[in-house]
Short mmCIF file of C-alpha atoms in Angstrom, two decimals:
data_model
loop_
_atom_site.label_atom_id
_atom_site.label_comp_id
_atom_site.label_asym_id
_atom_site.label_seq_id
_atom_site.Cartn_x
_atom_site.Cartn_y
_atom_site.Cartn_z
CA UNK A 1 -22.41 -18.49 -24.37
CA UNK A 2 -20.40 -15.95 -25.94
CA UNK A 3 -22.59 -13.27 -24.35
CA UNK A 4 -22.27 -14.49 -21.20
CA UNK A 5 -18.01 -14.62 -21.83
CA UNK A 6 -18.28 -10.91 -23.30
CA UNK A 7 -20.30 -9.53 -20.30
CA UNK A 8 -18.10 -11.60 -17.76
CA UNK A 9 -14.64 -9.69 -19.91
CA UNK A 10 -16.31 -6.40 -19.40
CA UNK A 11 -17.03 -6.70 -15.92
CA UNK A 12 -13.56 -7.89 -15.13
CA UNK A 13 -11.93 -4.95 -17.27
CA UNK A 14 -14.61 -2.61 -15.31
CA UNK A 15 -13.70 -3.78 -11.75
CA UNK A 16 -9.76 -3.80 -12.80
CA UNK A 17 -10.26 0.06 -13.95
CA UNK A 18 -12.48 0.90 -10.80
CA UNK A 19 -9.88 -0.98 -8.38
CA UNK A 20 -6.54 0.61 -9.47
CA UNK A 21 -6.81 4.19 -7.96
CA UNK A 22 -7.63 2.79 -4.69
CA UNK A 23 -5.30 -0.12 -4.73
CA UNK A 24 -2.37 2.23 -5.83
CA UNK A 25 -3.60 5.05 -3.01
CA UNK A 26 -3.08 2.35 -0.59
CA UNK A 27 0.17 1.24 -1.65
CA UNK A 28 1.53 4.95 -1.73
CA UNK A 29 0.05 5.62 1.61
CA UNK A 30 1.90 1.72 3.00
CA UNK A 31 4.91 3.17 1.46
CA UNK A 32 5.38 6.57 2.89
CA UNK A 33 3.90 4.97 6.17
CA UNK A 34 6.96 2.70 6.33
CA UNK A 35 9.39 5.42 5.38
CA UNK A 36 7.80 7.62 8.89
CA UNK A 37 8.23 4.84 10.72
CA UNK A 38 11.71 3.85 9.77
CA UNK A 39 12.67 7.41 10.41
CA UNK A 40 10.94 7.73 13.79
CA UNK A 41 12.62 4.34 14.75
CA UNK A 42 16.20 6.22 13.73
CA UNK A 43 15.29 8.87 15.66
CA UNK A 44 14.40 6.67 18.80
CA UNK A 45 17.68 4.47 18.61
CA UNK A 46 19.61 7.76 18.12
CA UNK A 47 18.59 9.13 21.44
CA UNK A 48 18.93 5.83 22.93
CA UNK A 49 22.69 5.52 21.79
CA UNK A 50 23.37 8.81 22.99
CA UNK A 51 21.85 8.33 26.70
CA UNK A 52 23.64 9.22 29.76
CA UNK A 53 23.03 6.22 31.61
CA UNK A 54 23.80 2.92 31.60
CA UNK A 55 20.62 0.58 31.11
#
């Protein structure tokens, strides 16, 4: 029984380790993803705000 907790620990601790890089690659990529895309959207309602004609 306590093998079987000991081998289930390690395993956990070894997919924990072997999940953070990619976990933390995709948050950094989600977050600079969201800052293009707020600044695109700024850029789009800028020129919008400035048009020439009425809608």
């Amino acid at each position: 029984m306590r093998n079987t907790l000991n081998r289930e620990r390690d395993f956990v601790n070894h997919a924990r380790h072997e999940l953070r890089t990619p976990i933390a690659v995709i948050r950094s990529s989600s977050a600079l993803l969201h800052r293009v895309i707020d600044s695109e959207n700024k850029k789009v309602n800028n020129l919008v705000s400035c048009r020439p004609w009425p809608l």
